[in-house]
XYZ file of C-alpha atoms in Angstrom:
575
model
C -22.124 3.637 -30.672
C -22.577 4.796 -27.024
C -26.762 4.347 -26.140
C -27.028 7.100 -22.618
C -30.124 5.974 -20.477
C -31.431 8.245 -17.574
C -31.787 6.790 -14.399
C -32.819 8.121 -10.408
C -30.347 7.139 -8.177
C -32.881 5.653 -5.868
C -33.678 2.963 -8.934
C -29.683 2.354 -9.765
C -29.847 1.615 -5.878
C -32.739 -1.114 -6.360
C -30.905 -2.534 -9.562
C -27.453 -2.751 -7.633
C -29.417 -4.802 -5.246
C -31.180 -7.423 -7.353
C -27.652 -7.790 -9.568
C -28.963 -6.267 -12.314
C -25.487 -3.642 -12.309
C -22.416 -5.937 -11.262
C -18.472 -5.460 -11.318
C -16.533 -7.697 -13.923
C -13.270 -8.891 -12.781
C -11.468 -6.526 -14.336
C -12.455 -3.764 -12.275
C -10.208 -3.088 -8.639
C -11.544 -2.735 -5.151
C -13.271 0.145 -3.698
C -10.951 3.158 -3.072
C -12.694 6.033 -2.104
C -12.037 7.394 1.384
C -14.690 8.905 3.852
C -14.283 12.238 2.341
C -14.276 11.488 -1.107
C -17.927 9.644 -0.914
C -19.022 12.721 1.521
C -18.257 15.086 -1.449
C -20.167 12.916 -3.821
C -23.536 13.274 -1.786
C -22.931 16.398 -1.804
C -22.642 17.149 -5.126
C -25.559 15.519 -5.319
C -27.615 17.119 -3.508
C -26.576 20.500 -5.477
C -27.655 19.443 -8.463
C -24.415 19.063 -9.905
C -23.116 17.013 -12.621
C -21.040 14.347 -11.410
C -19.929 11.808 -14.651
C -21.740 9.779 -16.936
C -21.405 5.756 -16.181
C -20.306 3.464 -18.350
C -21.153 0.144 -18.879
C -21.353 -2.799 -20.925
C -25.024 -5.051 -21.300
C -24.542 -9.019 -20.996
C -28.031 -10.256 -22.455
C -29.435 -13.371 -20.413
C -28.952 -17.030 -21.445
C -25.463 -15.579 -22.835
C -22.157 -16.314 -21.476
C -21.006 -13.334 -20.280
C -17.589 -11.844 -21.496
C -16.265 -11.975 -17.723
C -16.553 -13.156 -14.536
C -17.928 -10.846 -11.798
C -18.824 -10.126 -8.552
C -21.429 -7.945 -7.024
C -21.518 -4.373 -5.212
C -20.483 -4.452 -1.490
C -23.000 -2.863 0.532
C -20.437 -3.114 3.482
C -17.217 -2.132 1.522
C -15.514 -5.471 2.238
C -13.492 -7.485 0.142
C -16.266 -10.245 -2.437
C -14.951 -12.798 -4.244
C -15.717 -12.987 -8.078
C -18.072 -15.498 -9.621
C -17.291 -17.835 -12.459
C -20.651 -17.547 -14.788
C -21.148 -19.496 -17.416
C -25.046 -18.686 -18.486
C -26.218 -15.405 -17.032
C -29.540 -15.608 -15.205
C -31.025 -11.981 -16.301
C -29.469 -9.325 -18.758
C -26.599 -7.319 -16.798
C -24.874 -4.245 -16.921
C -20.948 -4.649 -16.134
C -19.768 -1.303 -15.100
C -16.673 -0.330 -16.736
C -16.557 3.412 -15.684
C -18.225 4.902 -12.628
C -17.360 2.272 -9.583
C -16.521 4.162 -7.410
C -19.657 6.665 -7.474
C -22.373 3.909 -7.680
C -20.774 2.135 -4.914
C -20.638 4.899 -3.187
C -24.510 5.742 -3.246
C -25.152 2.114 -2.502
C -22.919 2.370 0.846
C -24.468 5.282 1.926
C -28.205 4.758 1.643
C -28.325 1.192 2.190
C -24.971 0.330 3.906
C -22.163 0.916 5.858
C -18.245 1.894 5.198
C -16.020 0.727 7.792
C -18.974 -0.108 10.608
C -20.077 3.409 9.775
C -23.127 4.482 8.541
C -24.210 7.662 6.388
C -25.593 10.613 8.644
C -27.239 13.714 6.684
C -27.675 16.936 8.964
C -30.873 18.320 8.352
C -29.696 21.621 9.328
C -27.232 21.605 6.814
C -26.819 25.183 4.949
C -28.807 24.072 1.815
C -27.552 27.414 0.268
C -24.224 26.483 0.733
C -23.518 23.082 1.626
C -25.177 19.639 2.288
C -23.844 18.285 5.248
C -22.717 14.403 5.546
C -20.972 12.349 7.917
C -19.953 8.421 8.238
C -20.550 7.114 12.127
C -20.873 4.048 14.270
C -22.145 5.184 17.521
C -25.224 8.358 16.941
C -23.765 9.478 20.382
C -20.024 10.572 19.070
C -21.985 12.837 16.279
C -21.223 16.542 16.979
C -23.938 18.416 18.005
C -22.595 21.716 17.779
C -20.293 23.269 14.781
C -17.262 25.290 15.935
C -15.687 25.331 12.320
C -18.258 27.039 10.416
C -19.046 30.230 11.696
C -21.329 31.390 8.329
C -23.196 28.696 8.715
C -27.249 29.533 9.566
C -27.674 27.437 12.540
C -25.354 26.656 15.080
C -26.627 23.338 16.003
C -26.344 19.653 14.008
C -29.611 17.694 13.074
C -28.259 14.271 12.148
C -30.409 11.762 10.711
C -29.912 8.420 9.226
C -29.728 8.367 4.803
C -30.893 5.215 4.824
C -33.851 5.840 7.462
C -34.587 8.634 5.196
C -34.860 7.404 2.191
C -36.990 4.140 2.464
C -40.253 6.952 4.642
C -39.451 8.773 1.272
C -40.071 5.706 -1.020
C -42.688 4.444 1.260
C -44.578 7.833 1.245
C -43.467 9.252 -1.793
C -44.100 12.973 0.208
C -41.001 14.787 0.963
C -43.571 17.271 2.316
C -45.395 14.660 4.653
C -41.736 13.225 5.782
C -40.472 16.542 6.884
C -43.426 17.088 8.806
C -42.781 13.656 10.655
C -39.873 14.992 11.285
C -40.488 18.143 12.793
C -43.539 16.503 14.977
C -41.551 14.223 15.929
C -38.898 16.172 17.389
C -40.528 19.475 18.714
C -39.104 21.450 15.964
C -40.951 24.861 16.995
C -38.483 27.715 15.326
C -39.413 28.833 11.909
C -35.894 28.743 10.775
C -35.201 25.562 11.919
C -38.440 23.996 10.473
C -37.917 25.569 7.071
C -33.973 23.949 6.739
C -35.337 20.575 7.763
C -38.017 20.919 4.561
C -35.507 22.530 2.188
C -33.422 19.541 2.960
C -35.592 16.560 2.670
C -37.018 18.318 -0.237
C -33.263 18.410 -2.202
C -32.814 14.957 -0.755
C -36.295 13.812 -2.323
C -35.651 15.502 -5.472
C -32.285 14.417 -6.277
C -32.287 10.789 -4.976
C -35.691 10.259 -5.698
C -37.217 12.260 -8.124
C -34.034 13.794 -10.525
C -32.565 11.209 -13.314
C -29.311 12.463 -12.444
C -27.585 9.535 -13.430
C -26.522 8.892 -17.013
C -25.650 5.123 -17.776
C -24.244 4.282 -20.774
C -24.211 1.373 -23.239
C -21.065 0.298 -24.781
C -22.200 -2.148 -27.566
C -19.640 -5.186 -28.104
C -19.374 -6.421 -31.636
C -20.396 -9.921 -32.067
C -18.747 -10.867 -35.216
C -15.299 -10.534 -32.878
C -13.326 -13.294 -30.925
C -14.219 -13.515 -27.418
C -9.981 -12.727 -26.539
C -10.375 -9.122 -29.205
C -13.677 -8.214 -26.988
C -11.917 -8.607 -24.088
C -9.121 -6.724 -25.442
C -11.542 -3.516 -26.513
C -13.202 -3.586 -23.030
C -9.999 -3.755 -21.178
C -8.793 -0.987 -23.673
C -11.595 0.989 -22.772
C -11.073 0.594 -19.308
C -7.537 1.649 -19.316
C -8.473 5.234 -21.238
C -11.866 5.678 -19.002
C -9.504 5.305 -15.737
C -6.708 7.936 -16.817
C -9.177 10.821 -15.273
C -10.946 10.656 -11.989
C -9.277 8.158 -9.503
C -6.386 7.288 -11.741
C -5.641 3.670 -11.792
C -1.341 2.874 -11.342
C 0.096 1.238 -14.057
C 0.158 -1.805 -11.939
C -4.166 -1.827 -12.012
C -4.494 -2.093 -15.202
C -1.545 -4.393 -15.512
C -3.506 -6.650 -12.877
C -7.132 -5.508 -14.811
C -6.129 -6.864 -17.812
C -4.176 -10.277 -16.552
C -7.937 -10.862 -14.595
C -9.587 -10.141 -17.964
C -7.503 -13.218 -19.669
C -7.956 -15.488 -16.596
C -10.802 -14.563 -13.540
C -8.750 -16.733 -11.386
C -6.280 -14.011 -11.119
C -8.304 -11.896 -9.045
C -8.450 -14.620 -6.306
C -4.602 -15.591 -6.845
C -3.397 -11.813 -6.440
C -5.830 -11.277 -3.224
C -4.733 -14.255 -1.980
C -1.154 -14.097 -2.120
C -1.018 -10.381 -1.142
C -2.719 -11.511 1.917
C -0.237 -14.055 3.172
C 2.891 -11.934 2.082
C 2.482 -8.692 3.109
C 4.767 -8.847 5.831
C 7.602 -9.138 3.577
C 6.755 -6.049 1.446
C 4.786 -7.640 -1.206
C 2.674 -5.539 -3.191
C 0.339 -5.658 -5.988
C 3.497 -4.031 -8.193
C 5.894 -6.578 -6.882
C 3.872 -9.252 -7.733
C 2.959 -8.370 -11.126
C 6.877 -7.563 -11.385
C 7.668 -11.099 -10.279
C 5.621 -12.853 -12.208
C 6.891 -11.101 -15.161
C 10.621 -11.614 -13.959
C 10.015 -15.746 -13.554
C 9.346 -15.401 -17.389
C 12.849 -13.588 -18.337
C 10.961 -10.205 -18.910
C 12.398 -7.830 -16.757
C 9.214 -4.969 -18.179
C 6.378 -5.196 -20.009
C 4.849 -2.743 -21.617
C 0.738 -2.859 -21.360
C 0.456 -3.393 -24.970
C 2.735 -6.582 -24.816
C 0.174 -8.289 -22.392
C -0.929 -11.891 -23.143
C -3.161 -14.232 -22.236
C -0.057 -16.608 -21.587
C 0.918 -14.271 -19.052
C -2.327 -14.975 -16.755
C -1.615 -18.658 -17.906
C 1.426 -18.978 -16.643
C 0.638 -17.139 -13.266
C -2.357 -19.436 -12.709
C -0.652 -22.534 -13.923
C 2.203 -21.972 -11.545
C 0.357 -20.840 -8.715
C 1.292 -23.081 -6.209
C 4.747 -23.079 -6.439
C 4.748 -19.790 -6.702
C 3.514 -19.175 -3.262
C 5.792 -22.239 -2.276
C 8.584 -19.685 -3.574
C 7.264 -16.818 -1.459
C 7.464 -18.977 1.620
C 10.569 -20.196 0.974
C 11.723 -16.555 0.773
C 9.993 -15.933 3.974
C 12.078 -18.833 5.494
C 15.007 -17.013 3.852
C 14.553 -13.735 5.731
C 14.086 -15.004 8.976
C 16.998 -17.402 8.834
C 19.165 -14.531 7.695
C 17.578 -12.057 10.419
C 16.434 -9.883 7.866
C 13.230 -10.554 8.432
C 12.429 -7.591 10.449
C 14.044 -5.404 8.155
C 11.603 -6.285 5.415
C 8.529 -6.322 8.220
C 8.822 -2.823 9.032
C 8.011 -2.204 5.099
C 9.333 0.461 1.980
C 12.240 -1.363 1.224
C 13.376 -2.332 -2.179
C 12.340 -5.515 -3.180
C 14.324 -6.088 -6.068
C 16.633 -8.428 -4.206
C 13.985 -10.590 -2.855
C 12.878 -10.989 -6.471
C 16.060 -13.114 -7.515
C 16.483 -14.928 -4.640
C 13.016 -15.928 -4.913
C 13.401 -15.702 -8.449
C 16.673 -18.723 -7.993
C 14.487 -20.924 -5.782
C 11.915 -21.212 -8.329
C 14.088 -22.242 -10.964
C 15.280 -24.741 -8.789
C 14.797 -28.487 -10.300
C 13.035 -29.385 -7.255
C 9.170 -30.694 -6.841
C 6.973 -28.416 -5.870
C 6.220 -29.908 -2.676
C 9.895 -29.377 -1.648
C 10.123 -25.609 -2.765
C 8.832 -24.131 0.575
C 11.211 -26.480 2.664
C 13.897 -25.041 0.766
C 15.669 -23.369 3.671
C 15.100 -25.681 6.370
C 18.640 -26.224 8.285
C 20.022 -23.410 6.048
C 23.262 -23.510 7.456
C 23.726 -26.981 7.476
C 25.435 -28.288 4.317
C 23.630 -25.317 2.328
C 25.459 -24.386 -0.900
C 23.209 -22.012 -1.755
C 22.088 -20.187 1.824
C 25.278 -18.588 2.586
C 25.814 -17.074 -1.342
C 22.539 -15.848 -0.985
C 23.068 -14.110 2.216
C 26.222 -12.618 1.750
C 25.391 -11.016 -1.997
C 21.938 -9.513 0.855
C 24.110 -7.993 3.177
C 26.598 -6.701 0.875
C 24.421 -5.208 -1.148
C 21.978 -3.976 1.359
C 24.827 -2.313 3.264
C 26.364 -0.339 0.178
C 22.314 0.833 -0.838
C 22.898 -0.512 -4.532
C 19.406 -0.697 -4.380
C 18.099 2.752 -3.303
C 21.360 4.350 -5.091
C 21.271 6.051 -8.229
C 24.012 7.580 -10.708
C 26.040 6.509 -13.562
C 23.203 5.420 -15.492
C 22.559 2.542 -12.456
C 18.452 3.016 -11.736
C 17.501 -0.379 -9.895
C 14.052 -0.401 -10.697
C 15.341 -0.179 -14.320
C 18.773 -1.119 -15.460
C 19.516 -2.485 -12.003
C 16.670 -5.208 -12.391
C 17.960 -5.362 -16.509
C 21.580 -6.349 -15.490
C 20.822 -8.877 -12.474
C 18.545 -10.722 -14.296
C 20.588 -10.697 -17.617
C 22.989 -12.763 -15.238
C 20.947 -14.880 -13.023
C 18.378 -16.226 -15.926
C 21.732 -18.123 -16.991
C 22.550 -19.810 -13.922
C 19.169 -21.648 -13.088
C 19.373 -24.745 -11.533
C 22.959 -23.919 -10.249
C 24.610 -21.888 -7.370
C 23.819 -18.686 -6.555
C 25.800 -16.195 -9.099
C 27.048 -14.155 -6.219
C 30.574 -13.426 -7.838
C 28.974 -12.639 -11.426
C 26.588 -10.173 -9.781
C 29.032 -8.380 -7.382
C 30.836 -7.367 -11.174
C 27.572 -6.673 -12.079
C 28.001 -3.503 -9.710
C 31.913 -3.054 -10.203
C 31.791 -2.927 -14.361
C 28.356 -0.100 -13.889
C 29.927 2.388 -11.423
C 28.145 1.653 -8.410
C 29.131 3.022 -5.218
C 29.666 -0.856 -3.777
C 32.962 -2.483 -1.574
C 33.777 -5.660 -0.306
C 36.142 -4.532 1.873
C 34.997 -3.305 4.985
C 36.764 -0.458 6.587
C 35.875 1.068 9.754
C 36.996 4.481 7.911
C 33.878 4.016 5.472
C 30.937 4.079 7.781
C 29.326 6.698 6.634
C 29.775 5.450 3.708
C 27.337 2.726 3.865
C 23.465 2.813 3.909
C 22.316 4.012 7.081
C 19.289 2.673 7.559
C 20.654 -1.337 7.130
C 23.792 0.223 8.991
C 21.397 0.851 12.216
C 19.463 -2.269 11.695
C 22.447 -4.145 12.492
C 24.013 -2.050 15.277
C 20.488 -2.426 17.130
C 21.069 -6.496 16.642
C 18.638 -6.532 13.841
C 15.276 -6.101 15.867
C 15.531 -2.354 16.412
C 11.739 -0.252 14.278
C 14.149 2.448 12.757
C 10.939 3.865 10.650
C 9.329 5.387 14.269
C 12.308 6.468 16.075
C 14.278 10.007 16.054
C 17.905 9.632 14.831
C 19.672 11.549 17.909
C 23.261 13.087 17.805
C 24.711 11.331 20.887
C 26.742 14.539 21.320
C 25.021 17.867 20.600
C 25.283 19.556 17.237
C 24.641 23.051 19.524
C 27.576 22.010 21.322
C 29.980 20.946 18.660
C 29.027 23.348 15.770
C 32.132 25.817 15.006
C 34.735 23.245 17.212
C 34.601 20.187 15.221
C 33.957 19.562 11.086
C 30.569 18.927 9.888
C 31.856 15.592 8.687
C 32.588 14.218 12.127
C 29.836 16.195 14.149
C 27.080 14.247 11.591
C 28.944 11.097 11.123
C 27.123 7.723 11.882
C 29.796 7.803 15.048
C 27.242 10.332 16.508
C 24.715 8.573 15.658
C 21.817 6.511 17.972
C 18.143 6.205 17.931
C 15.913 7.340 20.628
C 12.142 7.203 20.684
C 10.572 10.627 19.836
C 9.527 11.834 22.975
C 12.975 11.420 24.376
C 14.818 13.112 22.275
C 13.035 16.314 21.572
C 12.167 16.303 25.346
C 14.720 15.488 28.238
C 17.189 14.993 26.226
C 17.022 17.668 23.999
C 20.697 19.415 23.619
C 22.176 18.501 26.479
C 25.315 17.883 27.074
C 25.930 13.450 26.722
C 27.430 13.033 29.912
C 24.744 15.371 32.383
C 21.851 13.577 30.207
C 23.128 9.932 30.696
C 24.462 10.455 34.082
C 21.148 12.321 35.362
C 18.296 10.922 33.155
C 18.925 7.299 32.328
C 18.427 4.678 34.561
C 19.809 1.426 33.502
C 23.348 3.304 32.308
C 25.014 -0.438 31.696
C 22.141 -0.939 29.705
C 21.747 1.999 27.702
C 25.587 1.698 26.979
C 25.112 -1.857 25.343
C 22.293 -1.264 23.370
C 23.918 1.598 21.686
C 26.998 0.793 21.044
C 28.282 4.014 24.057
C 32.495 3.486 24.650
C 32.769 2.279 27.948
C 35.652 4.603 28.373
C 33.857 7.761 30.790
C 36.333 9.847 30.043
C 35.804 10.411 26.355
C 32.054 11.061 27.576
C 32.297 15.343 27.686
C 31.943 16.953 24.357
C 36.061 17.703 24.420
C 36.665 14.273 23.883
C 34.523 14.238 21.129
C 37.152 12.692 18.276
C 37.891 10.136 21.034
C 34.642 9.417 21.719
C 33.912 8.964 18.426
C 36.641 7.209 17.290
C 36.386 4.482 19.967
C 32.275 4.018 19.402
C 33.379 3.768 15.268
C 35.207 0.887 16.246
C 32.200 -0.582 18.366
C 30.155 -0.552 15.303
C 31.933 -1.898 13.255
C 33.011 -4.753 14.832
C 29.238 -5.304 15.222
C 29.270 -4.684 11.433
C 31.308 -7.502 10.561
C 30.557 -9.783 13.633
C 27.557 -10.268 11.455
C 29.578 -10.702 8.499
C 32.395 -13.066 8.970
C 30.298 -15.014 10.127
C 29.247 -16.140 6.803
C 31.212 -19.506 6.033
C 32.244 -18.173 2.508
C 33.921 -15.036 3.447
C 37.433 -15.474 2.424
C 40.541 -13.670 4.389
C 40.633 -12.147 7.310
C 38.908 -8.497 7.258
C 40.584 -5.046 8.698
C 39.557 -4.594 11.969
């Protein structure tokens, strides 16, 4: 049974601040924008309802069903606490994060260096004015968006500043009178929105219970693993309204809830590996993966899970470094740096390493002198480039979805090959017996064919950013449309990347040879870079099969320059 308890927000504030309300482990980080918390005070300030909170009571001298950290009055990241005996009775707030850190952050803190602002001309009929700033000096004085508002002009003053003359006089009427002293506030209109203001401030921080708290009661004839399982439970259907938690939070929320650890191992981790592309759902995924699960559903959860994760935590991140290695000996490193790109084959190459019957302390070595005397290096990096440059893993079609039965088949044949080589040949059928668009055999006639963004990465010599730059036709489509087919005007052939500026200015449909011959100054340069036939005379837009043709063949030579160079590539390839 649910016990609700009115409280001022002012006193949730003072409670927040002595620990008496706290965060248990399960809960995630702050998420709320700027915005989203401006809204809130807001709302506020109206009178409005804004949610009930929901919490659970820990009574002192007890242990405490989990570990916890406090509110951040600065937003940043705290560490949870392993409690054993709790030193007072606690609330743990399941339901309502978000709002109470909110008010905490913007009358006694700061979000991002920035502090809360209320304008005390704000259009009390209408709307209460907030704003989060570092510097008073870059707050607007004047409003040019709101023309119904009353008063032209801003009257910022600091929350915080106002609320503790409020507590300390307890006389919204006295404290707008400060106010208006103090800054030679002599128009009626103007004096009467700075009252109406700090009066709706008083009474709604101050003087309103406006917020309802309540009690979820835990049943003490249950196991300490079923309360945790009710409160995570709880959590999961309190979450699926207002900022909706991904599947992946509660997966993480209820891991933390078997082991506290957790929440320091995922932080952690995330951390060090983000320039790889690793993300809260990968890492969930691969943990999951390193036990021969390829998805878990939240009701299959276990505390073994969180065991296992904790347990193997070192090599684990040993295995993640090891990948790292793997990248940059590869030169995909990069690729994965610029970020959104699948992950799902860095999860069985990682996956292979940490199967690997190797100590622990050799795991993140693994790739040292790769391609000396490596068996499994060069497996690994062909089945990469192969697959990356036929997009098995952003393609979809004949039933292949590679966050689903792509990740299904792979591991279904790598779990059975641990300790061994790299499965290459088992997982290239893998793609032949389901359908997928996927070739061996290079062919300069199947460019276009291939995924274009790995296509690019390796015609710019694998360092090119492909996410910020414009992909130009080298020829004009103005110029070509109604001459040529669609096919060859927007094949990869007439393809380069230019910054953004570049293209949609100077540049901008003119013919190749006046642009190159009249705008760009290092022409041996520009030529190299992008892969331009050295040929001149196949530069005018009459030559264009020629030209295209020719700078085909340019690419992929780069292609499979990068390629056959692999020791294990067998034959000699069509060039």
């Amino acid at each position: 049974m649910a016990i609700w308890k009115p409280y001022r927000v002012s006193e949730i504030i003072a409670d927040i601040e002595e620990e008496k309300f706290v965060l248990p482990v399960i809960q995630r980080r702050l998420v709320w924008n700027e915005e989203k918390m401006i809204e809130l005070f807001d709302t506020l300030l109206k009178g409005d309802s804004f949610g009930g909170i929901i919490v659970i009571e820990e009574e002192k001298g007890e242990s405490p069903l989990f570990n916890y950290r406090p509110f951040s009055k600065g937003g940043e990241v705290i560490a949870s606490r392993e409690v054993n005996t709790l030193s007072q009775s606690q609330y743990f707030v399941i339901d309502g994060q978000q709002r109470l850190q909110t008010f905490y952050i913007g009358l006694k803190g700061s979000y991002n260096g920035k502090v809360l602002y209320f304008d005390l001309f704000s259009d009390y009929r209408q709307e209460f004015e907030f704003t989060f700033e570092q510097d008073s000096n870059k707050l607007p004085k004047h409003s040019k968006d709101n023309g119904d508002r009353t008063i032209a002009d801003h009257n910022w003053y600091l929350a915080a500043s106002l609320l503790k003359r409020l507590r300390d006089t307890n006389d919204e009427d006295q404290v707008a009178s400060e106010i208006i002293k103090k800054q030679g506030v002599t128009d009626d209109t103007l004096k009467e929105h700075i009252t109406k203001n700090v009066k709706a401030f008083y009474k709604n921080i101050l003087g309103a219970e406006a917020v309802g708290v309540s009690k979820v009661s835990v049943n003490t004839s249950y196991d300490e693993t079923m309360n945790r399982q009710k409160i995570v439970e709880l959590f999961r259907r309190l979450n699926m309204g207002g900022t909706v938690l991904s599947p992946f939070d509660l997966v993480a929320s209820i891991m933390k809830g078997y082991n506290w650890e957790m929440e320091g191992f995922l932080e952690k981790t995330l951390a060090d590996f983000k320039d790889i592309g690793l993300t809260q759902d990968n890492l969930i995924k691969f943990i999951f993966l390193l036990r021969d699960n390829h998805i878990k559903e939240l009701a299959d959860i276990e505390a073994a899970d969180a065991k296992f994760a904790i347990d193997k935590r070192e090599r684990i991140t040993a295995t993640l470094s090891a990948l790292r290695s793997f990248l940059q000996e590869a030169d995909l490193y990069n690729y994965y740096k610029e970020g959104n790109r699948s992950f799902i084959p860095l999860f069985f190459i990682a996956y292979h390493v940490f199967h690997l019957p190797i100590a622990d302390d050799k795991v993140e070595g693994f790739f040292d002198n790769a391609d000396a005397n490596h068996p499994n290096y060069p497996l690994m990096k062909k089945w990469m480039y192969y697959s990356l440059l036929n997009g098995v893993f952003r393609s979809k079609g004949a039933g292949w979805i590679p966050y689903r039965t792509g990740i299904k088949k792979i591991l279904g044949v790598i779990q059975h090959t641990k300790g061994g080589l790299f499965p290459i040949e088992e997982l290239f059928d893998v793609y032949y017996e389901h359908g997928v668009t996927f070739t061996e055999e290079l062919d300069v006639t199947k460019l276009d064919s291939f995924e274009s963004q790995f296509l690019f990465y390796l015609i710019y010599d694998r360092k090119q950013v492909i996410r910020i730059q414009d992909i130009d036709h080298i020829m004009p489509k103005s110029l070509l449309e109604g001459k040529y087919e669609w096919h060859q005007i927007n094949s990869m052939a007439n393809f380069q990347l230019l910054d953004y500026g570049t293209n949609r200015g100077e540049k901008n449909a003119k013919p190749f040879r006046e642009w190159i011959d009249n705008h760009v100054t290092d022409k041996n340069a520009f030529v190299h870079k992008h892969l331009i036939p050295a040929d001149v005379t196949i530069w005018d837009e009459e030559a264009f099969v020629q030209f295209i043709t020719a700078r085909a063949g340019l690419i992929f030579k780069k292609v499979t320059q990068y390629i056959i160079g692999d020791p294990i590539v067998k034959g000699a390839l069509p060039l």
